[in-house]
Coordinates of C-alpha atoms in Angstrom, one line a residue:
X4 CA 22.4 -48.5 24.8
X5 CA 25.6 -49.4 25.9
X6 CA 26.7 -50.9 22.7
X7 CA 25.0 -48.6 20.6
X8 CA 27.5 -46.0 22.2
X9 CA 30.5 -48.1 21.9
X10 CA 29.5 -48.4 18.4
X11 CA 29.2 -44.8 17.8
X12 CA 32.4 -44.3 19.8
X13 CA 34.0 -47.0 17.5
X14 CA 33.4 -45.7 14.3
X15 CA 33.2 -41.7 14.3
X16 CA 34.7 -41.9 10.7
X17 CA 31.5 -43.6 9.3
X18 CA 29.2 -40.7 11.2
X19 CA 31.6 -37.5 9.6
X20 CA 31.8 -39.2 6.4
X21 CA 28.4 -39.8 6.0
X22 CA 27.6 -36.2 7.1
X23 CA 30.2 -35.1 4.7
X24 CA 29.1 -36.6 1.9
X25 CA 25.2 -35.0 2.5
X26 CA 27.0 -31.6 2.6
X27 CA 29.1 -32.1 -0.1
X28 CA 26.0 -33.3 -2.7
X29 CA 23.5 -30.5 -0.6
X30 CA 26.0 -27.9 -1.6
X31 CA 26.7 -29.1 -5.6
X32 CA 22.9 -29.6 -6.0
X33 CA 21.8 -25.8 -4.5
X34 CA 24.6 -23.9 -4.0
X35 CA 26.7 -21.5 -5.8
X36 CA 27.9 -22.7 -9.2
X37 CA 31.9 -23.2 -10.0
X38 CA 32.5 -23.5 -6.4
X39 CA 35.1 -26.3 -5.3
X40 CA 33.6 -26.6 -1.7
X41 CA 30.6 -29.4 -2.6
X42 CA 33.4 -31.1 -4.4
X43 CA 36.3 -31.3 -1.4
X44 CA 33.7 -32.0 1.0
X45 CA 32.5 -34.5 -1.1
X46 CA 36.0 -36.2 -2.0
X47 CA 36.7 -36.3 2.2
X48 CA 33.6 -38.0 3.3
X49 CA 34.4 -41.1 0.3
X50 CA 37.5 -41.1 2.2
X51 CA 36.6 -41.5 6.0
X52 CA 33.8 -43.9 4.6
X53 CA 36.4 -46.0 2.8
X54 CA 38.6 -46.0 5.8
X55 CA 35.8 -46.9 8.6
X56 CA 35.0 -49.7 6.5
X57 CA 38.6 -50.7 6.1
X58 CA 38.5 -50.7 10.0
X59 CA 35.2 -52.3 9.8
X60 CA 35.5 -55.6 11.6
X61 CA 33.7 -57.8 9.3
X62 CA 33.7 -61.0 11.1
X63 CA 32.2 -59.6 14.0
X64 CA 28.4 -60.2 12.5
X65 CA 26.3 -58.3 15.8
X66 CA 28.8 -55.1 15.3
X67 CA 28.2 -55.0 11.6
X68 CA 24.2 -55.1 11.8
X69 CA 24.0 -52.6 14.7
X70 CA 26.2 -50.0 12.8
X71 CA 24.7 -50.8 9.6
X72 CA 21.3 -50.7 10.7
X73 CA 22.4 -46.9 12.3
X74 CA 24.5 -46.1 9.2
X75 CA 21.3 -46.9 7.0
X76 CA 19.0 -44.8 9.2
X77 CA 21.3 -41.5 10.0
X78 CA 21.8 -41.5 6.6
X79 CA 18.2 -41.7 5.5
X80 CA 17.5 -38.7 7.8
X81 CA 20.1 -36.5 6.7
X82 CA 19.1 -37.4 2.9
X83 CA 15.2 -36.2 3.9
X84 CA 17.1 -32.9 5.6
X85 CA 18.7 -32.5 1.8
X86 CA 16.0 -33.1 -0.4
X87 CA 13.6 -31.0 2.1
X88 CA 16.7 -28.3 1.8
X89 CA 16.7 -28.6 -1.8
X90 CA 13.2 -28.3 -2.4
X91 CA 12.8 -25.6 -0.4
X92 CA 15.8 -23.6 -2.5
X93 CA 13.9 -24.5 -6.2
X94 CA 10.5 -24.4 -4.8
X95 CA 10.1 -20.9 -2.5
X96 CA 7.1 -20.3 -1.2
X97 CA 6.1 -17.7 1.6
X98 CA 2.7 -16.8 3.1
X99 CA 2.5 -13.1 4.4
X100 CA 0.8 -13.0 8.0
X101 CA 1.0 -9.6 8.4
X102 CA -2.6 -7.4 9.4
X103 CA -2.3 -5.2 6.1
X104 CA -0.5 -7.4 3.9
X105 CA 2.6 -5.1 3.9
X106 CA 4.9 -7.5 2.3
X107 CA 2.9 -8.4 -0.6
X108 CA 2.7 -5.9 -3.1
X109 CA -0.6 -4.1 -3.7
X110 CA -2.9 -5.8 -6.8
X111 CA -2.4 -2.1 -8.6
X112 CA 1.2 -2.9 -8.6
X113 CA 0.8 -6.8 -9.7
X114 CA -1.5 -5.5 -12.6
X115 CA 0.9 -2.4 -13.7
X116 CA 4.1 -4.7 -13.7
X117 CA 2.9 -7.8 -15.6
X118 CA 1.3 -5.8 -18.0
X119 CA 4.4 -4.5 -18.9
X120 CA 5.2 -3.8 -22.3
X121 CA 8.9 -2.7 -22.1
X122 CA 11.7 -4.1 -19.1
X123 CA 12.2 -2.0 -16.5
X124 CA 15.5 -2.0 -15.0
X125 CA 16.4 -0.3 -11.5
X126 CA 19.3 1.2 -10.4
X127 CA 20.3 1.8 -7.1
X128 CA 23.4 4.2 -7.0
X129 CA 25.0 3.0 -3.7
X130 CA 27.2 0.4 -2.1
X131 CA 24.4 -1.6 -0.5
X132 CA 20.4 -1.6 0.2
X133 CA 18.2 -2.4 3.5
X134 CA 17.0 -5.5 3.4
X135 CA 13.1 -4.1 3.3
X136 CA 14.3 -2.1 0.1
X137 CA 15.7 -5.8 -1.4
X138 CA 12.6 -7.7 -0.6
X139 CA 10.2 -4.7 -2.5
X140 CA 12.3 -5.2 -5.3
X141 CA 11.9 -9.0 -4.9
X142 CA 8.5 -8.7 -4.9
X143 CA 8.7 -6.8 -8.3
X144 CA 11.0 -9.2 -9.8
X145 CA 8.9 -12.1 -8.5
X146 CA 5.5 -10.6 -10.1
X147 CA 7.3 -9.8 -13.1
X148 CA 9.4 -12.2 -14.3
X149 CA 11.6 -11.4 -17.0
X150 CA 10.3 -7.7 -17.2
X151 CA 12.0 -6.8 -14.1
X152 CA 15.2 -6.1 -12.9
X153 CA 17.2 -4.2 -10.6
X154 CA 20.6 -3.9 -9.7
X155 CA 23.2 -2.0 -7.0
X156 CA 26.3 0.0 -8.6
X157 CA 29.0 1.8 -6.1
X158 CA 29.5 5.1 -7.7
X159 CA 32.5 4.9 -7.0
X160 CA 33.2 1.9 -8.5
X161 CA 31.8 2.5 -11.7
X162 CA 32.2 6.5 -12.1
X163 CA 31.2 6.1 -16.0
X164 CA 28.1 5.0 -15.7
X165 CA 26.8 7.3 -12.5
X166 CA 28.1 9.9 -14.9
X167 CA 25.7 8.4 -17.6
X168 CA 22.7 8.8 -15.2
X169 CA 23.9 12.0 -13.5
X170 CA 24.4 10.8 -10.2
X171 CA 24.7 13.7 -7.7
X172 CA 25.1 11.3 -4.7
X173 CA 24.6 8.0 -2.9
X174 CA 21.3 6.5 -2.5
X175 CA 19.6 7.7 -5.6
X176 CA 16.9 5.6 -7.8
X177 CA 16.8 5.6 -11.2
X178 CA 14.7 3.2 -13.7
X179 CA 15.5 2.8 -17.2
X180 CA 13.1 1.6 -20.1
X181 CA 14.4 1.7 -23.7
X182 CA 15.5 5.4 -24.3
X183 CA 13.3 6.5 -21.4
X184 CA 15.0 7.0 -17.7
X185 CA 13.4 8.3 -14.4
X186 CA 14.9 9.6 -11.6
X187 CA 12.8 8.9 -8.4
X188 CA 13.0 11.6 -6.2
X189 CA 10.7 10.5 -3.3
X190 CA 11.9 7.4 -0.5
X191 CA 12.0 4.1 -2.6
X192 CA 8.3 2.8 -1.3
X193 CA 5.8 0.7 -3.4
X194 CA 3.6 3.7 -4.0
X195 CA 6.6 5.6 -5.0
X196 CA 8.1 3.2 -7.6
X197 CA 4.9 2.0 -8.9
X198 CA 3.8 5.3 -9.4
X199 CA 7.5 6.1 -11.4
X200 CA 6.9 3.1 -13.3
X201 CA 3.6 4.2 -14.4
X202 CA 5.6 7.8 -15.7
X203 CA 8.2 6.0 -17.3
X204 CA 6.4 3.3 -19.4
X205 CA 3.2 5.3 -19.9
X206 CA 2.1 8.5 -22.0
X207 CA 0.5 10.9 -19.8
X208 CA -2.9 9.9 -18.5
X209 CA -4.5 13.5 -19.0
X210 CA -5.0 16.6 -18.4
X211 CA -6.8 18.1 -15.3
X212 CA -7.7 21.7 -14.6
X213 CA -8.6 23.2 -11.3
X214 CA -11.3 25.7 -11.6
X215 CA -10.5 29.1 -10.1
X216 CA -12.6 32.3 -8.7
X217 CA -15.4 31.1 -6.7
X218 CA -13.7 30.5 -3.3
X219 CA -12.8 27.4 -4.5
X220 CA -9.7 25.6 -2.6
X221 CA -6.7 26.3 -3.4
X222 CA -3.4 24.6 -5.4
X223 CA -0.9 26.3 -3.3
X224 CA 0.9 24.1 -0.4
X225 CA 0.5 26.4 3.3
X226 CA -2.9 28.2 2.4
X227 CA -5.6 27.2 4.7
X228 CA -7.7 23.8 2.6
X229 CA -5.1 23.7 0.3
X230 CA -4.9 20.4 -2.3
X231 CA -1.2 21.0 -2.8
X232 CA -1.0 17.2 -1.7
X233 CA -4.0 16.1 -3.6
X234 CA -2.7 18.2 -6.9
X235 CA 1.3 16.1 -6.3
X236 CA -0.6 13.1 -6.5
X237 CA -2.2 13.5 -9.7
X238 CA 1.1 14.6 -10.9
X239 CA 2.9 11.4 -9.3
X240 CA 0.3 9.6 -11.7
X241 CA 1.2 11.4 -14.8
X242 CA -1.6 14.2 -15.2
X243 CA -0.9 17.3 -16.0
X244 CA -2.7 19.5 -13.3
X245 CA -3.1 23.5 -13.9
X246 CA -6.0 26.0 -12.8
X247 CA -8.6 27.5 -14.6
X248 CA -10.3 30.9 -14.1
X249 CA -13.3 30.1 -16.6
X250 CA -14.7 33.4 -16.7
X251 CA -11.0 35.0 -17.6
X252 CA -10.5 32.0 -20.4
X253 CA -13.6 32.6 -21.4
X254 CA -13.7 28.4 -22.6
X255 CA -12.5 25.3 -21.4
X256 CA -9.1 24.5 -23.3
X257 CA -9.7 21.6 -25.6
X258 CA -7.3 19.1 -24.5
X259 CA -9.0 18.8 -21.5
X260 CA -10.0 15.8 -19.8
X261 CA -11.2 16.4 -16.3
X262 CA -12.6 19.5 -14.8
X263 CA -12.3 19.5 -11.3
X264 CA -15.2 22.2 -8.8
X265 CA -13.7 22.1 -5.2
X266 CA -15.3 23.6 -2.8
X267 CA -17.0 27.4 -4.5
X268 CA -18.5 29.3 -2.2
X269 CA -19.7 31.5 -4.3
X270 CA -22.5 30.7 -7.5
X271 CA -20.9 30.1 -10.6
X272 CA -22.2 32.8 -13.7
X273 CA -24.4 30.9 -15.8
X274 CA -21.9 30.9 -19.1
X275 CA -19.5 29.1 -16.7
X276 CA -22.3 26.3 -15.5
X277 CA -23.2 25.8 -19.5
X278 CA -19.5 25.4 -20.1
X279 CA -19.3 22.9 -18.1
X280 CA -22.3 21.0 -19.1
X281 CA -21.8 21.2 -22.6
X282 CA -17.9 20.2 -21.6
X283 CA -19.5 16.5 -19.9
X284 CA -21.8 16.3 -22.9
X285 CA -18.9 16.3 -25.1
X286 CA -17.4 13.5 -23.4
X287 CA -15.3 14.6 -20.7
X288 CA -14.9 14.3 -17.1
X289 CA -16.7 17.1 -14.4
X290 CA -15.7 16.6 -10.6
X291 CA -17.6 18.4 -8.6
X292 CA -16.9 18.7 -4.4
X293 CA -19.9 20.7 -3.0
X294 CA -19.9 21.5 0.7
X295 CA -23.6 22.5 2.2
X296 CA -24.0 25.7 2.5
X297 CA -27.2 27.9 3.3
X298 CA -30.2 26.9 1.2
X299 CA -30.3 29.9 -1.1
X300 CA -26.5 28.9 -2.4
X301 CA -25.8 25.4 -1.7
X302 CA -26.7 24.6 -5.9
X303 CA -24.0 27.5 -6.8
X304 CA -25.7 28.0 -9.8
X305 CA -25.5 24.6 -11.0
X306 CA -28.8 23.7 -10.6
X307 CA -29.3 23.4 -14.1
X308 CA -26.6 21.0 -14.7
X309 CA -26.9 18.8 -11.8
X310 CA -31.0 18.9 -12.7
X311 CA -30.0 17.9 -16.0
X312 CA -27.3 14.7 -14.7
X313 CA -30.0 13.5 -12.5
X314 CA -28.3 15.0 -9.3
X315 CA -29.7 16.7 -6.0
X316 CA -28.0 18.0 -3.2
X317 CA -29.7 17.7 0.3
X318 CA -28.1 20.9 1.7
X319 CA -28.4 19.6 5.3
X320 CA -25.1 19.0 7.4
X321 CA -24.3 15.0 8.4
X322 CA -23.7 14.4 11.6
X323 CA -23.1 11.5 14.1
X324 CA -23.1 10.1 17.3
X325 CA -19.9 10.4 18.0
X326 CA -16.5 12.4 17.7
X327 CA -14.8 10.5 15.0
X328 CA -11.5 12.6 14.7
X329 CA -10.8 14.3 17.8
X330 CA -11.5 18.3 18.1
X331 CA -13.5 17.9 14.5
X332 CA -16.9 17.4 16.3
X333 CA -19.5 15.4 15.3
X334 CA -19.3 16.8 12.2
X335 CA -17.6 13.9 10.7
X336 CA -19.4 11.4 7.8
X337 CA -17.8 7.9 7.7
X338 CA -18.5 5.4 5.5
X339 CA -17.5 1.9 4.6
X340 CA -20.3 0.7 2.5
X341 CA -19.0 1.3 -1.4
X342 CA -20.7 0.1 -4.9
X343 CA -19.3 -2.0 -7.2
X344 CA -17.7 0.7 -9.4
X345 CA -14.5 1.3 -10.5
X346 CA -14.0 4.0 -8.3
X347 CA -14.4 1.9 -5.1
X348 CA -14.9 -1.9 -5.5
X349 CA -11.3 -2.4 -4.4
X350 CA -12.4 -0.5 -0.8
X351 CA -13.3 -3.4 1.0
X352 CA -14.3 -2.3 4.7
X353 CA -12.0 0.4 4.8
X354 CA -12.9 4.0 5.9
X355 CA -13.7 6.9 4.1
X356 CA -14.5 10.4 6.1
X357 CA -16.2 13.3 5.0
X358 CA -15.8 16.3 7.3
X359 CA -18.9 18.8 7.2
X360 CA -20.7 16.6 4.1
X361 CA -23.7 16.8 2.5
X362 CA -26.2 13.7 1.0
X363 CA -26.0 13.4 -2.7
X364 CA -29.3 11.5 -4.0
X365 CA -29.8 10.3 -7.5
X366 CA -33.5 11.5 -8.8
X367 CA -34.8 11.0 -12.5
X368 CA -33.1 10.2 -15.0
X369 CA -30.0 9.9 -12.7
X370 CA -31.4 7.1 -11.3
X371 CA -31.1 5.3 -14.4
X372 CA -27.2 6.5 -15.2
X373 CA -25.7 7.3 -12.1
X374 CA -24.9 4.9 -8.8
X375 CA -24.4 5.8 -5.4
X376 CA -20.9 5.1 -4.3
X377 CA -20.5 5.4 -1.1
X378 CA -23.1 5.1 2.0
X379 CA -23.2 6.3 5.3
X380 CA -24.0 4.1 8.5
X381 CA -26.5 3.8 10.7
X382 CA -26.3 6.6 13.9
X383 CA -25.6 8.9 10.9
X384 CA -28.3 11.7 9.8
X385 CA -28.8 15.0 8.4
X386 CA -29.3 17.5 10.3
X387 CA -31.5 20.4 9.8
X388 CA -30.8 22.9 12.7
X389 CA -27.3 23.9 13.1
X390 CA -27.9 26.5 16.0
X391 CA -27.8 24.1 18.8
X392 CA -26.2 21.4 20.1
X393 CA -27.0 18.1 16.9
X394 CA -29.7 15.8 18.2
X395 CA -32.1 13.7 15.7
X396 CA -35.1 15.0 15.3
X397 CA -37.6 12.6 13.2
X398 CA -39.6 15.5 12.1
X399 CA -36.9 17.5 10.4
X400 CA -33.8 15.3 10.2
X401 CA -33.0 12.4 7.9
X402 CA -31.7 9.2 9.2
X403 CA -28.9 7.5 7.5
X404 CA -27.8 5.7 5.7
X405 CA -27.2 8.7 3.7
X406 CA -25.6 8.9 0.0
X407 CA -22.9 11.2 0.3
X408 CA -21.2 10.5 -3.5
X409 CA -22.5 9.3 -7.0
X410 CA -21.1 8.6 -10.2
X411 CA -22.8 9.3 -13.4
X412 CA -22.8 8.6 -17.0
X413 CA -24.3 11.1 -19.2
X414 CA -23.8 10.4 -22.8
X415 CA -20.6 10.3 -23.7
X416 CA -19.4 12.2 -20.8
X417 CA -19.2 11.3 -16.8
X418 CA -20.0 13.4 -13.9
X419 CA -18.7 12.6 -10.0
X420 CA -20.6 14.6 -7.5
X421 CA -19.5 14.3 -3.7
X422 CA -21.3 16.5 -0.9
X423 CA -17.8 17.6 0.0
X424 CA -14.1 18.8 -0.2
X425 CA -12.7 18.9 3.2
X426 CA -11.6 15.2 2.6
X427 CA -9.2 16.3 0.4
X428 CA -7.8 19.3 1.7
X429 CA -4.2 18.7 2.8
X430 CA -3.8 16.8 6.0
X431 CA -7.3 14.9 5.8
X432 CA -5.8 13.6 1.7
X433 CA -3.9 10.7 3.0
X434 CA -6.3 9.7 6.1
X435 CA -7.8 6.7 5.4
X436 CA -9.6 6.2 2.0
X437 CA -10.2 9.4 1.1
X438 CA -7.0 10.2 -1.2
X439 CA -8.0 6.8 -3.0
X440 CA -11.2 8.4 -3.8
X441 CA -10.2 11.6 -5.3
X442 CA -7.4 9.9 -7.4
X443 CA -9.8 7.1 -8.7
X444 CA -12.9 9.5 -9.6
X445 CA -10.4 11.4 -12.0
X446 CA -8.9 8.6 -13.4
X447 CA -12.5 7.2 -13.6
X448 CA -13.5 10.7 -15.2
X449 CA -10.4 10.5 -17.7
X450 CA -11.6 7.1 -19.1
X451 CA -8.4 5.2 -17.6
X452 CA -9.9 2.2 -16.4
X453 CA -7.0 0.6 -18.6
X454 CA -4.7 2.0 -16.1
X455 CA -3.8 1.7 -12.7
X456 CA -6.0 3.3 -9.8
X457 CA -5.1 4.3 -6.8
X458 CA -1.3 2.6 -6.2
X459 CA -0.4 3.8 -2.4
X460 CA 1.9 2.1 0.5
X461 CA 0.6 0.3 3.0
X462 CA 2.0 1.7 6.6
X463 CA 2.6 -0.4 9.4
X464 CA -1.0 -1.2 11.5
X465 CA -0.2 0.9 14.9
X466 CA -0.6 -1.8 17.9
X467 CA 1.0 0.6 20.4
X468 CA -0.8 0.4 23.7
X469 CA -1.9 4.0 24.7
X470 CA -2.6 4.2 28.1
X471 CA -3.1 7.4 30.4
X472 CA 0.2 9.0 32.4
X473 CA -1.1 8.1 36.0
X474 CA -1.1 4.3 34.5
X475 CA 2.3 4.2 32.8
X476 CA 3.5 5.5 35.7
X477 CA 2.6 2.9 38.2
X478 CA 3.5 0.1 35.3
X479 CA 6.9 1.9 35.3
X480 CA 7.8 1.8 38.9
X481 CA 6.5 -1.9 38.9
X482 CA 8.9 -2.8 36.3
X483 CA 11.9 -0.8 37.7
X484 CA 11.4 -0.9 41.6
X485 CA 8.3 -3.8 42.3
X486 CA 9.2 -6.8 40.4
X487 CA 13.5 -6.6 41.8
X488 CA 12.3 -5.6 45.0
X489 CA 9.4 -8.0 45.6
X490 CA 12.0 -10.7 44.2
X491 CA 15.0 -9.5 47.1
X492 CA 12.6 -9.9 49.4
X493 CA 11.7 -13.5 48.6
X494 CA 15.2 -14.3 48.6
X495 CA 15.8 -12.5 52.0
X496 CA 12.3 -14.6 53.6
X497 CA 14.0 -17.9 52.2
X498 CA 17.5 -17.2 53.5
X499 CA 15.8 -15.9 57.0
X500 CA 13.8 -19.3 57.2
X501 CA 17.1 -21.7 56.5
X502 CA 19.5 -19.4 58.5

């Protein structure tokens, strides 16, 4: 050991040459390009190596083998660090071990951005991005390849082209496509970029009308069960969303794609309910969101057309064990059992709740053309009395699992029937599934299966320990007052004892 130190000691300009020389060809090989740093770090380390073998004495045969033999093997590890350096520059490769996957972009957004007909280019209107926004744009560019691009401009630096764009102030978005441009006018997010993407490169997907006059919910944000949020999304995704008062109109306008019936409370006039069946027999789209109501209205005059799709409502309120959103009551349908459809097969186990829903059962012919699409669990029935307190009754009840939504194909036409429309009311539309199931049924009903479904941001799973006031309070004054305290009196016992 002794003379492996005197060695050392003996011939520092071999050890900072060598390492010289590894950061000089680490930095030509993977660093910047036309930089003269790998070169002049290079050029130095030759020279110390020249000049500790100058010093090198040669004759003395047991000096030159211990250095050597040192010399050989520091510089095989540093060449390993390189090459492991190098490859790891060339070759980048990163696993995401997050719960949700939050830094991997969503497969809507893989699909959207390599099928890509057009680049998209990005422009970010500031003097520098957070490092989150950077990576979701990596992710983009990473997927995408040459079809992706973004890139950060100081307004102030180049005032000729944030007067191109019409640049108002720092921080705005803007993507660019050929001759089209979008501003995005939401937080840069994954759903919100995807979701400009999809307006910028792609005609619009449809055109969906709300039907009006019945009791139905509302379009306008603040009203009690208003869709406002349900009716932005639709519009994020490039559909055209107005209301419809059939028996005013008198017909359903022809460039119609998708009828949406959310929530009537009262029956629909029989012109309006053939309207609408000879609209899905003509090949369009007929969303209908049917909260149970008292036997002698739950069909809402659409017995005819649901008899005629091969639907049937049950009419009888779902309930469960348990309080599944607190102060809703037990009132609460949850569900994570979805077909294989294109409406839900990319559901997985995630939930889907159904405030004050209703079964939906495919009978006769629906049987044959429609599919159930979502199923209730176990410890879930109908209930028949709703003047006391919920309790399952064999006689009268039925035990779950209970349909509560199905999907059918009539002729050319398509038909979604779900025994409710509290789920997307605003507030309950981005809880869980349930905004993905709205979105996808009417881009199911509009024939888009080409396109994108659902394309929303994942939020951050919420591991924050809740614990009751009494609780935090002791753990508080443990932390502040216990812990030093218990640890000052330890100290004073030891000092007492070797006093």
């Amino acid at each position: 050991m002794n003379t492996l130190v005197k060695v050392v000691r003996n011939h520092w300009p071999a050890w900072l040459g060598i390492a010289l020389v590894t950061a000089g060809v680490v930095i030509i090989l993977v660093g910047p390009k036309n930089q003269p740093w790998g070169g002049l770090l290079l050029g130095a380390g030759v020279a110390l190596l020249g000049y500790a073998l100058f010093r090198l004495p040669l004759w003395d045969r047991r000096a030159l083998a211990v250095g050597g033999n040192v010399a050989l093997r520091t510089l095989a590890v540093l060449v390993i660090l390189g090459l492991v350096n190098f490859l790891a520059v060339q070759y980048p490769y990163k696993v995401d071990l997050s719960a949700n996957q939050r830094f991997t972009l969503a497969p809507e957004s893989q699909k959207l951005v390599q099928n890509l007909k057009q680049p998209v280019r990005v422009i970010i209107f500031d003097q520098q991005i957070t490092p989150p926004a950077r990576q979701l744009l990596e992710n983009y560019r990473k997927v995408a390849g040459d079809k992706f691009s973004f890139e950060v401009i100081d307004p102030r630096s180049n005032p000729v082209k944030a007067q191109d764009f019409g640049v108002q102030g720092f921080g705005e978005v803007h993507l660019e496509s050929g001759k089209r441009r979008e501003r995005l006018r939401e937080p840069l997010t994954e759903s919100s970029l995807s979701n400009a993407i999809v307006r910028l490169t792609q005609s619009k997907q449809g055109n969906v009308v709300f039907l009006q006059g019945h009791g139905e919910k509302s379009l306008e944000p603040g009203q009690r069960g208003s869709m406002s949020q349900a009716q932005q999304a639709l519009q994020a995704r490039n559909f055209n969303v107005q209301p419809l008062n059939l028996a005013e109109a008198g017909q359903i306008p022809k460039d119609t794609n998708v009828v949406v019936v959310a929530g009537p409370q009262q029956a629909l006039l029989a012109p309006e309910a053939r309207a609408l069946e000879q609209f899905v027999n003509n090949g369009g789209g007929l969303l209908l969101l049917l909260d149970p109501l008292e036997p002698a209205k739950n069909d809402r005059g659409l017995q005819d057309l649901l008899k005629w799709a091969g639907v049937k409502l049950d009419g009888r309120f779902i309930v469960s064990n348990t309080e599944i959103i607190q102060g809703a009551g037990r009132g609460v349908a949850v569900t994570t059992r979805y077909a294989d459809h294109p409406i839900t097969k990319e559901f997985g186990q995630s939930l889907a709740l159904f405030p004050l829903a209703q079964a939906v059962d495919l009978v006769g012919e629906g049987e044959k053309t429609g599919v159930p699409l979502f199923l209730t669990g176990r410890g879930i029935w109908a209930e028949s009395n709703t003047q006391e307190d919920p309790f399952f009754d064999p006689q009268q009840d039925r035990e779950g699992p209970l349909p509560i939504g199905v999907a059918v194909e009539k002729g050319k036409g398509r038909l979604v029937v779900i025994g409710d429309s509290e789920f997307v009311a605003d507030g309950l539309f981005n809880l869980q599934r349930n905004g993905d199931v709205f979105l996808n049924s009417v881009n199911w009903l509009a024939q888009n299966e080409a396109q994108p479904l659902s394309i929303r941001s994942k939020d951050p799973t919420n591991r924050r320990l809740n614990i009751a006031t009494p609780l935090a309070t002791s753990v508080t004054l443990l932390a502040l007052i216990g812990l030093p305290g218990g640890a000052l009196v330890a100290a004073a016992v030891v000092w007492w004892r070797r006093r």
